[in-house]
Every structure is written in C-alpha cells, then in structure tokens.
Amino acid sequence: MYTVSFFNLISTIMRKPLLLSLIFFVLSVTTYAQSNVINLALNKPSEASTIYDSRFPASKAFDGDNTDNSRWSAAKNAVTDQWLQVDLQEATLFDRILVTEYKNEKRISSFKVQVSDDTVLWTDVAVVNSSIPDGGIISFEPVTSRYVRLFIVLATREPTINEMGVYYQKTPLPDLGVTMKFEDMRGPLTDVELTYYKAYLKGLSPATNNIGNTLVYGRIGLAAEGMAFMYAATRDREILDILIRHCDYMLYCRNDQPGGDKRTIWTGIVEKCWPNKAIGELDQPYSGSENGDILGHIYFCAYLILLSPELHSLEAPASDKLTDWGTTYLDRAKKFIAMCDEGMEFVEKLIAKDGRMYYPNTTAWRAMGTFYSDRNGRGIPVNQQMMLLNGFQKAVECYEVLGINPEKKKEYMKVIQNSIDWQHETLETRKITVNGVSQEYCRWYYHMAGNTIEDYGHAAFTMQTYYKLLDSELFTNLDAAKLIRFSNTFKYVMYDKATHTVSYKVDGSTPSSENRPSAAKAGWILLSIVDPELYDYLLTMPGNTATDPGLMAHFLYAKSKMFGVKGFTASPIDLSNYGKGTGIESVKTASENIYVSGLVKDRLFIETGLPLKSVKVIGMDGQVLINQSFEPEVSVAHLSSGIYLVRLEAMDGTVIIKKIIKQ
C-alpha cells in the first residue's frame, strides 16, 4: 500500500495543481498550523551510533517517509548509549523535535536532546527519564545550533525511529485537548492523530437538549456519529466510553425523561422524542424526522457493543445521569436498544400505509403555522428521510445481532427500501464531458418531487446515509455506481478549483442570497471512501476541522478505510457484518478474522488465521475477473482502476465478501 507523507506531498505540488490548495488546508488544521513551520532536518546529512544493517541507515529517519520500511534502527541488542544526529548545515534557531518511533512501540525508556556547534562539545537541552511522550513532541527553550542529537540513554530493545523532525514555531504547539491534528492527511490513521482526537473528545461537554438540532447535525450529533466510526476503526475503549456517556445524556434529556421538558407535542401527548424548538415558540409542539438520526446514534453505539463480545461481561462506565442502566456493557447496549425502541414508536407515526414517509396531515400539525400547513400530507424531503433511515437501519442491525423482532426488522427494511426507490424514481441522471471523457452525474430535488433543487448541506445527509446503506449490502437500487454519480456531481458540477468552494445547489447554482460553501461535510467525506478521488477535492476546502470533532472523526475514519492504521494496534469492526448470523454468540464470524487491504495498487494482500480455499475478484458488473486457490498475495496489476468485490471461501464453506478499491 502506497502512502504519501506530508513532506512527500509538498514535493509533488508542481506536478499536481489540485494539491497546491491542499497544502493550505493542511497548514490550517494540523498542529503545525503556521505557514512558517517547516521540518528543518528534512533530507539533511545525518549519522548514528550504530545501524542494524544497510536497510536502516540514519538517513531514513530524515527523509519525510513515515512508512514502516523507512527507518533508522540501532545495531541488534544495542540498548544503551545509542544516538541519532542531524546536521542542519548552518546555525539554526529551533525549539522542539518530533520523534516517531517504529509502530509506536515505545522502546526508548530514557533519553536526552543535545545540541552542538562542532559535534565535539554537546549541550543537553532536554533530559527525559521516561519514554517518548504521546505525540512524539519534545519541546525546550529556543536554541541556535547546527547539530541536533537524540541521545538514547536506555531502551528495552534496539531503538528504531521512522522520523525525527526539527522545528521552530513562534506560536507554541497546542496542548492535548486544545485542538486535533493530522500527521499525514493521505496516509494511515496514526497513533498521534488518535491521541489528539481522544484528548479533544474528553473536553466535549454532552448536550442537555436538542434545541437547534444539536443532537442531529449540530456539534454533538455529528461528534457522536464520528465517535462510533472511530471506535469501529480502532476498537479503542476510551472512545466507546465517551460515546456511551453522550448517549446517556441524549436519553436523559429525551422529552419524557428527567432531563426533558415533558412537552405535549402535536400528537397531543408527551411523546418519547427530542423537541428541537424552544419553549415559547409558536411551533414548540413540533418534533419529527430529526428523531431518527438521534435514535441512530444511540442504536449505533449499542450495535458496536454487540459486535465487541470481549466487552460484554465487563463493567461499563457508570452514568452520572441515570442509575438503572445495568452494570455491564451488554446491559447498557440492551438498555439503549429498549429505550430507542420506545422512541421508534413515535417515528413510526411518520410512515404511511404505503410504507413511505409523509408529513402528518392533521389539524394539530397545521396549527403550528404556515410552514407546516403548506407541507401537511406531503412527502418528507430527501435529507429528512435519511435522518429517519439512520434510526431504521441501526435498529435492524441490532435486531439481527440479538435475533429479536423479526417482523419489526422486516417492516423497517421495507421502509428503507421504499425510501431508496422513491428517490430513485425522481433522480435525474445526466452526462458531462471531462477531459474528453463522458461522465455521469445526477441532479435531484429537496423533495422527492418538485422544482426545488437540493442543496450541498442537506445533500450531505443523503451521502452519509447512502454510504452506510451501501456498506450493509442489503438494498437494491443502491450501488457503488450510483454513489459515484453523486460524487461526480460534486467534482464536475459543484466544485470550483479557483476558490476551493462548492455551489450552494447540487445543479451548480448559488442563489444571490447565499454564499458558496467552503467547508467539507461529513457525508461527503464518507462518500470519498467509495470514490477516493473525491477525497482530494474535500482536502482543499478550508474549514475548522481541527476543532470540529465530528468532521475530524469522519476524515480520520475515511483515512483508516483507505490507507489503514499505523503506529498502534487496531482490530477494526466490520460494519457490514449484517446477516452473518443471528445471536450474540455468532457475532464473531469468520469475516472478523480476515483482513483484506481496502485500497490496493498492484497486489491484494489478505491476512487471515483461518483456512481459506479460494479467492475470486469480481467486477461491479458481476464478471469474475480472478478465480484461483487461496494465496495471501494476489496480483491485480492487470485490473483497471475501480471498485471490486473479493469473494473468499473458507474450507468449511463459509463465504466472505469484501470491497476493495483498485488505484
């Protein structure tokens, strides 16, 4: 798998004009957030006390390449008094180094940072009697010198370092919890990125209501969805525990719960829902489709617990809001599902007899104002249907794992399929010529029918839900090709390379009353997993990613899906596990013990502890392109770029299907 470091990326600017603006985005959101920050040691002359062999010279620690094979390693069993130094070639001002140890193994247990003008007399600027700190940053008072040396006093094994950077920054690096950061936006998810992300999460206060839809597309709602994806990517228990706490608060502030308003809404009763209007507003009795998204967050958390059998019997984090949630993770998951099921009773009131979603057609609904009376009985807009589908889908997935509610599961799947089909009926597929090649894109409307073109922000909800539905592989009228058409709409119709903004509407227009959006949206980021080219476009869009936990999480999750993880142990959860068996005991299926590289170039790598019989690579048109006995490496060099299915058959007859993207 090929990855591009931040510094490699800089060297390609002149050859890739689109990436020119990417640099400005990177500098705006990483820890090194100032344009004057450069790695002073990059590709400078270097030396080391010893080397393991010729594959791992000192120079590999200063080449800007963070991949596993580009590193310095000391001689075998050399664990004391080892050093790595760099010649900055002239007296230079700096105040920190950044050390990235191989796979974050923390072999170094005590060290010094030393400086010199002649390599004869060395001065200590930092003495640390512990391992390299999380994040790898060692700061000290500004110093001017030519030579910089990392002197390793003691290590548990021969020290091995991927990169050692030297920096000077007038603005101090942020402390953990102040901001989040990228190490390499086009490389694997790293331990440093995860550390900064988790630290920021710990300072995120849970919401106490849903006024203004903070639990939906607001800060907490997107953060919760992002936490779920990040736990799926890393299986980091700290992230799950924080997500559980936020879900506790969501349920505590539900309308009927102790933290809720006990508000009578348009149905005439105190519903188990989350009103989003402030008390005193004319439409304060309103509550509707947004509830599906909130329920989806909580179901998602429960689903992840169900797919983590190693946690089931362990004590879950205590709630500081409610006390009757049970003590184990499995107890908490079942409580979440039970309370979400109560909320679904309200959501179901938006489903008509034909299985489609409509605004209510009642006197009480119309009484809330002109906006509501104009829409009574009409089909619910696309983005709002997607909010509802989040709840329906995650409920279905939880039911499947537990082996419960078969009739309800069937009903909910029909509702989801009806929504997909309804939009499919109104979706306009068009063609545009790009660099001499005809490309399909699409145009669609805010409502399933009408003349109001959908906008960029609302469309993000559609992309987010469609990605999750596609990943489940449960529904028709929804395939990768359809999502690619949505992506093409963004790239070829909406996006402007000069300003790195997109049109307000999906048809390329922007009303005079609106500004062109300039920040990426979570749903579009998920879509880039299906179309990696879209990822490059999204990176060029400036925004507040470093302080937006929802947006950052979706970027990090997309990185993990496209480039894998690096520097820490991860056991990702396959979110397309649906249908691999019912009952908790069968959750850990064969597919969880098989890893297939998702983004491949010339060779497909398959890691498994299970005996496999055969490998097939299938095109999206169903054509079998490779059919052979199992090998851990499969050549795919002859295949064109695109999305493929890998079909693996185990010796016991179990079939596992994974999606890959061929570069």
XYZ file of C-alpha atoms in Angstrom:
663
model
C 0.000 0.000 0.000
C 1.466 3.348 -1.019
C 1.087 6.324 1.272
C 2.169 9.938 0.856
C 3.668 11.794 3.786
C 3.120 15.477 4.327
C 6.606 16.213 3.127
C 6.330 13.954 0.093
C 3.171 15.805 -0.726
C 4.980 19.135 -0.789
C 7.425 17.815 -3.352
C 4.587 16.909 -5.727
C 2.893 20.304 -5.772
C 4.218 21.438 -9.087
C 3.139 18.195 -10.745
C -0.373 18.160 -9.199
C -2.029 21.602 -9.314
C -5.092 20.442 -7.357
C -2.863 19.588 -4.426
C -1.499 23.117 -4.246
C -4.522 24.213 -2.289
C -4.364 21.042 -0.214
C -1.219 22.370 1.404
C -3.003 25.474 2.618
C -5.744 23.317 4.123
C -3.232 21.069 5.857
C -1.465 24.019 7.372
C -4.742 25.401 8.659
C -5.795 22.310 10.548
C -2.709 20.478 11.772
C -0.824 21.087 14.970
C 1.787 22.823 12.859
C -0.732 25.451 11.951
C 1.591 28.238 10.816
C 2.943 28.740 7.345
C 6.450 29.372 8.759
C 6.735 25.876 10.228
C 8.960 23.520 8.282
C 10.985 20.473 9.167
C 14.478 21.910 9.411
C 16.026 18.432 9.365
C 14.340 17.119 6.239
C 16.888 15.362 3.975
C 19.819 16.891 5.857
C 23.083 14.945 6.449
C 22.815 12.539 9.351
C 24.759 9.989 11.396
C 24.036 7.350 14.010
C 25.964 5.494 16.657
C 25.217 2.126 15.046
C 22.859 0.648 12.473
C 21.031 -2.693 12.388
C 22.060 -3.257 8.766
C 22.256 -1.344 5.486
C 18.465 -1.269 5.136
C 18.079 1.064 8.122
C 20.646 3.896 7.935
C 20.381 7.187 9.809
C 19.226 8.984 6.652
C 15.947 7.037 6.655
C 14.911 8.971 9.776
C 15.147 12.288 7.951
C 13.608 11.505 4.545
C 9.996 12.547 5.312
C 8.766 8.992 4.780
C 6.809 7.571 7.736
C 6.212 4.135 6.243
C 7.414 1.083 8.166
C 10.386 0.283 5.949
C 11.821 3.790 6.053
C 13.505 3.985 9.453
C 16.766 4.012 11.365
C 17.472 1.086 13.650
C 20.400 0.693 16.002
C 22.507 -2.458 15.993
C 20.877 -5.627 17.255
C 20.670 -5.666 21.064
C 22.230 -2.188 21.302
C 20.068 -0.712 24.063
C 22.348 1.805 25.822
C 24.112 4.985 24.709
C 22.753 4.987 21.171
C 22.334 8.225 19.253
C 20.872 9.699 16.104
C 22.011 13.109 14.898
C 21.417 15.531 12.051
C 23.499 18.352 10.574
C 21.318 21.421 9.878
C 24.327 22.726 7.844
C 24.275 26.124 9.484
C 23.474 27.653 12.870
C 19.661 27.464 13.071
C 17.020 28.540 15.583
C 14.704 25.742 16.825
C 12.718 24.809 19.931
C 11.452 21.230 19.520
C 11.875 17.908 17.862
C 9.238 15.428 16.748
C 10.167 11.753 17.115
C 8.098 8.992 15.534
C 9.080 5.570 16.852
C 8.510 2.470 14.744
C 4.906 1.300 15.329
C 4.861 3.435 18.475
C 6.487 0.549 20.330
C 7.995 2.913 22.927
C 11.293 1.077 23.079
C 13.108 4.179 24.298
C 12.836 4.462 28.098
C 15.172 7.436 28.806
C 16.854 9.960 26.535
C 18.378 13.411 26.052
C 18.089 16.020 23.325
C 21.522 17.530 22.728
C 22.888 20.325 20.524
C 26.370 21.168 19.296
C 28.236 23.555 17.022
C 31.091 21.157 16.261
C 29.976 17.583 17.238
C 32.675 17.630 19.933
C 31.004 19.552 22.745
C 27.364 18.643 23.302
C 24.857 20.505 25.461
C 21.694 18.971 26.914
C 18.539 20.960 26.126
C 16.107 18.267 27.332
C 16.617 15.310 29.692
C 13.705 12.851 29.921
C 13.765 9.791 32.181
C 10.808 8.155 30.532
C 9.595 7.085 27.101
C 8.946 9.377 24.141
C 5.707 11.232 25.056
C 2.443 10.552 23.222
C 2.506 12.638 20.070
C 6.317 12.484 19.913
C 6.875 16.176 20.646
C 9.814 17.191 22.855
C 9.901 20.944 23.454
C 12.619 23.088 25.044
C 13.713 26.714 25.229
C 14.664 28.147 21.816
C 18.280 27.432 20.931
C 20.519 28.266 17.970
C 22.837 25.466 16.882
C 23.989 23.484 13.857
C 23.820 19.883 15.100
C 20.931 18.148 16.898
C 21.252 14.739 18.542
C 18.786 12.377 20.147
C 20.905 10.546 22.733
C 19.180 7.357 23.891
C 20.378 6.503 27.389
C 18.382 3.295 27.687
C 15.964 1.279 25.565
C 14.123 -2.004 26.056
C 15.210 -3.175 22.590
C 17.408 -1.697 19.928
C 15.770 1.729 19.210
C 14.186 2.180 15.793
C 12.830 5.521 14.562
C 10.761 6.269 11.467
C 11.233 10.049 11.525
C 12.955 12.726 13.574
C 11.988 16.296 12.701
C 13.407 19.576 13.985
C 11.140 22.629 14.228
C 10.873 26.185 15.387
C 7.482 27.676 15.977
C 6.833 31.123 17.386
C 3.343 30.043 18.400
C 3.657 27.148 20.852
C 2.289 23.800 19.852
C -1.142 23.255 21.369
C -1.502 21.072 24.394
C -3.544 17.923 24.152
C -7.216 18.795 24.324
C -6.835 22.211 22.690
C -7.094 21.056 19.103
C -6.890 17.946 16.955
C -4.318 17.327 14.251
C -3.338 15.411 11.152
C 0.102 13.893 10.694
C -0.476 12.888 7.105
C -3.817 13.534 5.518
C -3.148 10.994 2.771
C -1.641 8.291 4.905
C -2.798 5.767 7.513
C -4.572 6.746 10.702
C -1.769 7.219 13.236
C -1.407 6.969 16.978
C -0.638 10.685 17.197
C -3.851 11.568 15.379
C -5.794 9.222 17.630
C -4.192 10.664 20.769
C -5.098 14.241 19.863
C -8.600 13.203 18.827
C -9.299 11.410 22.117
C -7.871 14.242 24.194
C -10.179 16.705 22.459
C -13.185 14.437 22.982
C -12.591 14.394 26.723
C -13.291 18.129 26.864
C -16.515 17.896 24.828
C -19.488 18.571 27.101
C -22.604 16.453 26.446
C -25.753 18.215 25.268
C -28.694 18.636 27.640
C -31.364 19.164 24.938
C -31.893 19.108 21.183
C -32.779 22.764 20.671
C -31.479 23.761 17.251
C -30.860 20.084 16.426
C -27.561 19.937 18.269
C -28.048 16.158 18.587
C -28.589 15.785 14.831
C -26.445 17.884 12.509
C -25.190 20.035 15.378
C -21.863 19.695 17.122
C -22.811 16.827 19.435
C -24.802 14.836 16.896
C -22.019 14.729 14.322
C -19.455 14.143 17.072
C -21.415 11.112 18.311
C -21.655 9.652 14.818
C -17.942 10.289 14.381
C -17.110 8.574 17.679
C -18.998 5.500 16.531
C -16.999 5.332 13.305
C -13.729 5.928 15.149
C -14.450 3.132 17.600
C -15.270 0.876 14.654
C -11.886 1.774 13.104
C -9.768 1.414 16.241
C -11.732 -0.554 18.860
C -10.336 1.984 21.326
C -12.357 1.556 24.505
C -11.793 5.155 25.617
C -13.702 6.386 22.566
C -16.555 3.962 23.208
C -16.811 5.032 26.850
C -17.054 8.692 25.843
C -19.717 7.822 23.269
C -21.671 5.880 25.903
C -21.629 8.933 28.175
C -23.007 11.144 25.409
C -25.733 8.583 24.671
C -26.612 8.554 28.386
C -27.161 12.287 28.217
C -29.168 12.023 24.989
C -31.578 9.607 26.623
C -31.665 11.580 29.870
C -32.845 14.696 28.017
C -35.484 12.849 25.993
C -38.813 14.640 26.303
C -40.311 12.137 28.746
C -37.172 11.604 30.859
C -35.995 13.535 33.971
C -33.905 15.895 31.827
C -36.694 16.517 29.289
C -39.383 19.204 29.095
C -42.303 16.757 29.429
C -43.696 18.704 26.466
C -47.000 17.864 24.794
C -46.269 17.821 21.084
C -48.505 17.854 18.010
C -49.733 14.289 18.641
C -51.435 15.542 21.815
C -49.263 13.578 24.265
C -45.836 13.710 25.907
C -44.001 11.688 23.276
C -40.714 9.874 23.789
C -38.921 12.230 21.431
C -36.492 15.146 21.281
C -38.191 18.511 20.524
C -35.907 20.937 18.697
C -37.910 24.156 19.201
C -37.516 26.414 22.221
C -40.342 26.764 24.699
C -42.448 29.787 23.776
C -42.141 29.444 20.009
C -45.352 29.050 18.020
C -44.182 25.671 16.791
C -42.902 24.415 20.137
C -45.134 21.273 19.793
C -43.102 20.231 16.729
C -40.957 17.114 16.662
C -40.337 14.984 13.608
C -37.832 13.328 11.306
C -34.739 14.511 13.199
C -35.567 11.945 15.889
C -34.490 9.148 13.556
C -30.934 10.460 13.454
C -30.686 10.737 17.248
C -32.004 7.211 17.644
C -29.478 6.121 15.020
C -26.581 7.471 17.117
C -27.709 5.528 20.185
C -28.536 2.327 18.281
C -25.112 2.635 16.603
C -23.411 2.710 19.995
C -25.371 -0.353 21.099
C -24.568 -2.146 17.841
C -20.841 -1.575 18.322
C -21.046 -3.021 21.820
C -22.849 -6.081 20.447
C -20.054 -6.511 17.900
C -17.446 -6.351 20.709
C -18.077 -9.609 22.613
C -14.846 -9.156 24.548
C -16.576 -6.277 26.422
C -19.939 -7.866 27.146
C -19.216 -9.064 30.675
C -17.037 -6.122 31.682
C -18.280 -3.255 33.837
C -19.433 -0.336 31.719
C -18.731 3.287 32.646
C -21.163 4.461 35.296
C -23.722 7.003 34.177
C -23.757 10.315 36.007
C -27.396 10.787 34.970
C -29.258 7.522 35.432
C -28.626 4.580 37.726
C -30.739 1.787 36.304
C -28.777 1.037 33.196
C -27.131 -2.185 34.311
C -23.501 -2.707 35.154
C -22.021 -4.432 32.089
C -21.501 -3.229 28.544
C -24.034 -5.764 27.304
C -26.567 -4.497 29.846
C -26.008 -0.958 28.625
C -26.414 -1.968 24.974
C -29.699 -3.749 25.693
C -30.973 -0.758 27.706
C -30.083 1.587 24.834
C -31.933 -0.629 22.361
C -35.008 -0.885 24.597
C -35.232 2.886 25.044
C -34.602 3.514 21.347
C -37.399 1.085 20.526
C -39.675 3.322 22.611
C -38.582 6.310 20.539
C -39.272 4.419 17.310
C -42.935 4.215 18.298
C -43.124 7.967 17.692
C -41.041 7.842 14.495
C -43.356 5.214 13.050
C -46.163 7.793 13.072
C -44.443 9.391 10.065
C -44.836 6.209 7.976
C -47.997 5.964 5.844
C -49.856 2.789 4.894
C -47.944 2.631 1.601
C -44.704 2.348 3.587
C -43.456 5.778 2.551
C -42.697 8.810 4.714
C -45.035 11.806 4.771
C -45.582 14.890 6.870
C -48.643 14.465 9.121
C -51.991 15.621 7.753
C -53.714 16.638 10.960
C -55.279 19.755 12.426
C -52.689 19.876 15.199
C -49.859 19.741 12.660
C -51.298 22.571 10.585
C -51.910 24.676 13.701
C -48.169 25.108 14.243
C -48.012 27.714 11.449
C -47.957 28.370 7.718
C -44.775 26.376 7.174
C -46.469 23.246 8.496
C -49.865 23.784 6.890
C -48.170 24.180 3.498
C -46.459 20.822 3.937
C -49.159 18.722 5.544
C -49.530 15.390 3.833
C -46.533 15.947 1.514
C -43.650 13.544 1.164
C -40.870 14.186 3.651
C -37.783 15.748 1.997
C -34.882 13.521 0.996
C -32.479 14.681 3.724
C -35.097 14.197 6.430
C -35.876 10.723 5.160
C -32.197 9.976 5.502
C -32.312 11.095 9.134
C -35.146 8.665 9.702
C -33.340 5.882 7.890
C -30.398 6.153 10.277
C -32.681 5.007 13.070
C -34.376 2.300 10.990
C -31.096 0.843 9.729
C -29.364 0.725 13.087
C -32.439 -0.802 14.710
C -32.425 -3.540 12.048
C -28.747 -4.254 12.656
C -29.218 -4.523 16.415
C -32.217 -6.824 15.963
C -30.212 -9.067 13.635
C -27.365 -9.494 16.114
C -29.717 -10.218 19.009
C -32.003 -12.394 16.907
C -35.101 -10.431 18.008
C -38.087 -8.621 16.471
C -38.141 -10.432 13.085
C -41.403 -8.810 11.973
C -40.287 -5.341 13.005
C -36.969 -5.916 11.230
C -38.810 -6.871 8.046
C -41.055 -3.796 8.301
C -38.128 -1.426 8.827
C -36.167 -2.870 5.909
C -39.177 -2.299 3.686
C -39.398 1.337 4.817
C -35.713 1.832 3.966
C -36.085 0.223 0.544
C -39.192 2.304 -0.174
C -37.260 5.492 0.528
C -34.386 4.431 -1.745
C -36.811 3.503 -4.521
C -38.740 6.750 -4.131
C -35.687 8.865 -4.673
C -34.501 6.594 -7.456
C -37.728 7.388 -9.293
C -37.039 11.134 -9.199
C -33.264 11.129 -9.606
C -32.115 12.726 -12.871
C -29.003 11.136 -14.363
C -27.069 13.395 -16.750
C -23.737 13.378 -18.591
C -20.838 15.789 -18.718
C -17.591 15.607 -20.682
C -14.462 15.888 -18.517
C -11.054 15.854 -20.228
C -12.637 14.268 -23.265
C -14.355 11.514 -21.260
C -18.115 11.344 -20.748
C -19.017 11.149 -17.039
C -22.400 10.522 -15.472
C -23.652 12.778 -12.697
C -27.074 13.430 -11.242
C -29.466 16.142 -10.184
C -32.093 15.758 -7.528
C -34.576 17.756 -5.504
C -35.136 18.739 -1.900
C -38.447 16.883 -2.003
C -38.845 13.609 -3.828
C -40.762 15.597 -6.425
C -40.912 19.290 -7.153
C -38.748 22.045 -8.545
C -36.556 22.952 -5.551
C -33.028 21.729 -6.264
C -31.273 20.042 -3.333
C -28.500 21.988 -1.611
C -24.980 20.996 -0.581
C -25.582 20.784 3.187
C -28.794 18.766 3.054
C -27.258 16.518 0.397
C -24.516 15.617 2.879
C -27.125 13.737 4.929
C -28.093 11.762 1.855
C -24.472 10.815 1.203
C -23.895 9.815 4.824
C -26.897 7.508 4.945
C -26.366 6.100 1.456
C -22.787 5.172 2.326
C -23.953 3.271 5.413
C -26.737 1.553 3.488
C -24.341 0.587 0.688
C -21.895 -0.824 3.216
C -24.654 -3.050 4.611
C -25.167 -4.623 1.158
C -28.858 -5.146 1.957
C -30.714 -2.973 -0.521
C -31.361 -2.704 -4.248
C -31.405 0.496 -6.339
C -28.285 1.434 -4.428
C -24.854 0.512 -5.693
C -21.370 1.964 -5.939
C -22.052 3.300 -9.431
C -24.953 5.383 -8.131
C -22.794 6.870 -5.400
C -20.066 7.599 -7.936
C -22.620 9.678 -9.858
C -23.258 11.713 -6.712
C -19.514 12.150 -6.328
C -19.217 13.282 -9.950
C -21.876 15.905 -9.244
C -19.624 17.312 -6.531
C -16.413 17.149 -8.567
C -17.588 18.260 -12.013
C -20.673 20.403 -11.380
C -20.424 21.932 -7.905
C -16.704 22.328 -7.186
C -14.686 25.394 -8.184
C -10.914 24.808 -8.329
C -10.076 28.503 -8.169
C -11.839 29.193 -4.859
C -11.991 25.651 -3.396
C -15.669 26.133 -2.742
C -18.803 24.387 -3.975
C -22.094 25.691 -5.286
C -24.960 26.068 -2.848
C -27.184 23.852 -5.022
C -26.292 20.482 -6.495
C -27.001 21.756 -10.021
C -24.038 24.149 -9.781
C -26.059 27.289 -8.960
C -25.818 29.572 -5.939
C -28.703 31.965 -5.139
C -27.709 35.589 -4.631
C -28.886 35.325 -1.018
C -26.397 32.549 -0.243
C -22.613 32.137 -0.099
C -20.707 29.308 -1.735
C -19.903 26.734 0.998
C -16.210 26.409 1.760
C -16.102 23.620 4.364
C -16.274 19.860 3.886
C -19.297 17.968 5.222
C -19.240 14.602 6.964
C -21.476 12.798 4.482
C -19.360 13.823 1.508
C -16.259 12.628 3.380
C -17.797 9.151 3.761
C -18.603 9.171 0.054
C -14.880 9.607 -0.659
C -14.354 6.052 0.651
C -16.286 4.887 -2.413
C -14.595 7.436 -4.694
C -11.089 8.215 -3.342
C -10.623 10.963 -5.927
C -13.302 12.947 -4.086
C -11.065 12.905 -1.002
C -8.541 15.154 -2.760
C -11.242 17.698 -3.500
C -12.502 17.736 0.092
C -8.992 18.252 1.451
C -8.693 21.515 -0.441
C -11.741 23.030 1.263
C -10.775 25.217 4.225
C -12.711 24.802 7.430
C -12.470 24.382 11.173
C -11.605 20.699 11.084
C -9.067 20.923 13.901
C -11.783 21.967 16.364
C -14.755 20.099 14.894
C -14.791 16.590 16.418
C -17.463 15.308 14.047
C -15.718 16.482 10.893
C -12.297 15.375 12.118
C -13.596 11.916 13.020
C -15.076 11.404 9.566
C -11.769 12.425 7.938
C -9.838 10.081 10.223
C -12.279 7.240 9.592
C -12.036 7.746 5.827
C -8.232 7.698 6.159
C -8.386 4.426 8.044
C -10.630 2.837 5.412
C -8.481 3.981 2.509
C -4.961 3.757 3.967
C -5.267 1.539 7.060
C -3.808 2.319 10.504
C -0.209 2.759 11.625
C 1.619 3.047 14.924
C -0.895 1.268 17.154
C -2.719 -2.000 17.405
C -6.219 -1.883 15.935
C -8.854 -4.518 15.366
C -11.428 -2.767 13.163
C -15.066 -3.769 13.339
C -16.633 -4.736 10.046
C -19.803 -2.655 9.932
C -21.134 -4.744 7.077
C -21.454 -7.720 9.424
C -25.208 -7.783 8.981
C -26.611 -11.154 8.073
C -23.572 -13.210 9.099
C -25.641 -14.982 11.724
C -28.090 -14.222 14.500
C -27.471 -14.251 18.206
C -24.652 -12.643 20.164
C -22.553 -15.773 20.256
C -22.266 -15.858 16.480
C -21.324 -12.191 16.070
C -17.640 -13.007 15.880
C -17.817 -14.631 12.480
C -15.101 -15.749 10.162
C -15.066 -12.366 8.454
C -13.796 -10.699 11.623
C -10.648 -12.793 11.455
C -9.867 -11.830 7.895
C -8.268 -8.575 6.808
C -8.284 -7.521 3.177
C -6.428 -4.369 2.192
C -9.155 -1.970 1.061
C -7.078 0.358 -1.130
C -4.737 -1.589 -3.394
C -2.322 -0.866 -6.199
C -0.720 -3.879 -7.877
C -1.147 -6.591 -5.256
C -4.023 -7.580 -2.987
C -2.930 -8.666 0.493
C -5.110 -10.995 2.568
C -4.328 -11.688 6.220
C -6.159 -14.489 7.993
C -5.782 -17.050 10.717
C -8.457 -19.207 9.106
C -8.018 -21.840 6.404
C -9.281 -20.455 3.101
C -9.962 -22.420 -0.061
C -10.384 -19.922 -2.879
C -10.225 -16.261 -3.898
C -12.391 -14.572 -6.508
C -12.217 -10.938 -7.634
C -15.488 -9.791 -9.171
C -16.280 -6.603 -11.070
C -19.253 -4.453 -10.122
C -20.987 -5.806 -13.237
C -20.789 -9.338 -11.787
C -17.997 -10.594 -14.065
C -15.493 -12.914 -12.347
C -12.068 -11.486 -13.195
C -9.840 -13.636 -10.950
C -10.626 -17.172 -9.779
C -7.849 -19.066 -8.024
C -6.877 -21.079 -4.986
C -6.186 -19.031 -1.884
C -2.877 -17.186 -1.693
C -2.076 -14.405 0.786
C -0.970 -12.193 -2.118
C -2.959 -11.862 -5.328
C -1.747 -9.876 -8.333
C -4.322 -7.316 -9.504
C -1.925 -5.251 -11.615
C -3.842 -6.094 -14.783
C -7.151 -4.734 -13.445
C -8.212 -1.196 -14.261
C -8.898 1.333 -11.514
C -12.235 0.967 -9.807
C -14.256 -0.879 -7.174
C -14.274 -4.677 -6.956
C -15.646 -7.391 -4.714
C -13.320 -10.008 -3.233
C -15.072 -13.333 -2.565
C -13.261 -15.607 -0.127
C -14.410 -19.153 0.539
C -13.219 -20.911 3.686
C -12.581 -24.638 3.942
C -15.807 -25.022 5.928
C -17.822 -23.418 3.121
C -18.177 -20.005 4.761
C -18.207 -17.208 2.185
C -16.890 -13.746 2.985
C -17.214 -10.809 0.607
C -15.119 -7.639 0.953
C -14.983 -4.476 -1.169
C -11.667 -3.137 -2.463
C -10.669 -0.040 -4.402
C -8.034 -0.541 -7.114
C -5.850 2.529 -7.597
